XYZ file of C-alpha atoms in Angstrom:
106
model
C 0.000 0.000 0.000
C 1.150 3.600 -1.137
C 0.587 4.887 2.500
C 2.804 2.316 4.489
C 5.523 3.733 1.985
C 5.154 7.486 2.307
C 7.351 9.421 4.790
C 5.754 9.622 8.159
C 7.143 12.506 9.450
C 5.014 15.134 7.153
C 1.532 13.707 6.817
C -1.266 15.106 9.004
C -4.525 15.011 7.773
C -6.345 12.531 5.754
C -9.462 12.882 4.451
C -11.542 10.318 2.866
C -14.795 11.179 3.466
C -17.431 10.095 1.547
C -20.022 12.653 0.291
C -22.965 11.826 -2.127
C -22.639 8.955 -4.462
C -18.682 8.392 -4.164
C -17.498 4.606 -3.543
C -17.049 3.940 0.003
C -13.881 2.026 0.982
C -15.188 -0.377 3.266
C -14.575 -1.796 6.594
C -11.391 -4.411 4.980
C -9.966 -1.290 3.097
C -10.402 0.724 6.157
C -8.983 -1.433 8.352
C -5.939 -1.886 5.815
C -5.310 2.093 5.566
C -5.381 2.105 9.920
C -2.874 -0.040 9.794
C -0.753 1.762 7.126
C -1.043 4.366 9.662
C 1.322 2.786 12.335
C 4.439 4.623 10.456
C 2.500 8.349 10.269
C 2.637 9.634 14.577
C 2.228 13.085 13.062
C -1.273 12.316 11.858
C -3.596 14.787 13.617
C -7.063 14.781 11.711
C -8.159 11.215 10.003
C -11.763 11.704 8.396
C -13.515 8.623 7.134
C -17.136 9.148 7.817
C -19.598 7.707 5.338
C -17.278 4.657 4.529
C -19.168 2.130 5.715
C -16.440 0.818 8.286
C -17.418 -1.607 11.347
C -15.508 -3.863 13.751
C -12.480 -4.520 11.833
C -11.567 -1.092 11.134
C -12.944 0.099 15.118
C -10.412 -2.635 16.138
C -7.289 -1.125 14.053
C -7.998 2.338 14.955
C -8.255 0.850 18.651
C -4.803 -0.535 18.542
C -3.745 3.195 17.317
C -5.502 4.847 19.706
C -3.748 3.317 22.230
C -0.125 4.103 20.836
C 1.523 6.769 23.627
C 3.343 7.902 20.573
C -0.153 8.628 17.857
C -1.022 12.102 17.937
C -4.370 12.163 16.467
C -6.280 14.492 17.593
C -9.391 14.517 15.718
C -11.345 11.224 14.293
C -14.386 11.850 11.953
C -16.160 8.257 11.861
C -19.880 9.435 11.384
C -22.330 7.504 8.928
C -20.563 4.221 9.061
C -21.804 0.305 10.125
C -20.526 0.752 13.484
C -22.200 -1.692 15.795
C -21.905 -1.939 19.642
C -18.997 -4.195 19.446
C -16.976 -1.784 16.997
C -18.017 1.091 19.936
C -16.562 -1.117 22.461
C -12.916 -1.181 20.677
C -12.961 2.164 20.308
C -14.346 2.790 23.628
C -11.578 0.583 25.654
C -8.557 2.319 23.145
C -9.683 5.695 24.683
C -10.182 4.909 28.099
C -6.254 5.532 28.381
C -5.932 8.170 25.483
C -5.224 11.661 26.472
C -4.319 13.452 22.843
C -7.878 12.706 21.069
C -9.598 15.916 21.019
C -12.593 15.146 19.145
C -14.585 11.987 17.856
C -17.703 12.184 15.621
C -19.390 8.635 15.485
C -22.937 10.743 14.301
């Protein structure tokens, strides 16, 4: 993936929203690009509402979210097929996090 190969240092915001009739990347895609993610601690803003992501992307961004060394600060996830279980990943990740700012889950 192009991601896991760009230079981590200068990257921090992505946006891949999904407004109106644009293909959605999906909870395996999302979950691929989380991980990608690993490599980018500068990352401040990561927008993916409207993708229709669920447990297996809730579970990568929980295993970010509880990096010391991940800076995100702001996490966009509304519209997507997040059930109580993908909640509870992201829930548990962020009982410990003290650098996200803001969370949208709609």
């Amino acid at each position: 993936m192009a991601l896991a190969k760009c230079n981590g240092s200068s990257l921090q915001q992505i946006s891949l929203h999904n407004i109106g009739n644009a293909t959605e990347i999906g909870d395996e895609s999302g979950r691929e690009i989380t991980q990608a993610l690993i490599g980018h601690p500068n990352l401040m803003s990561l927008l993916l509402d409207g993708n229709s992501i669920g447990i297996l992307t809730c579970v990568a961004l929980g295993s970010l979210l509880q990096n010391p060394n991940f800076r995100l600060i702001e996490l966009d996830l509304y519209g997507n097929n997040i059930d109580d279980e993908g909640a509870a990943a992201l829930g548990s990740a962020l009982a410990n996090n003290t650098i996200l700012e803001a969370l949208n889950l709609g």
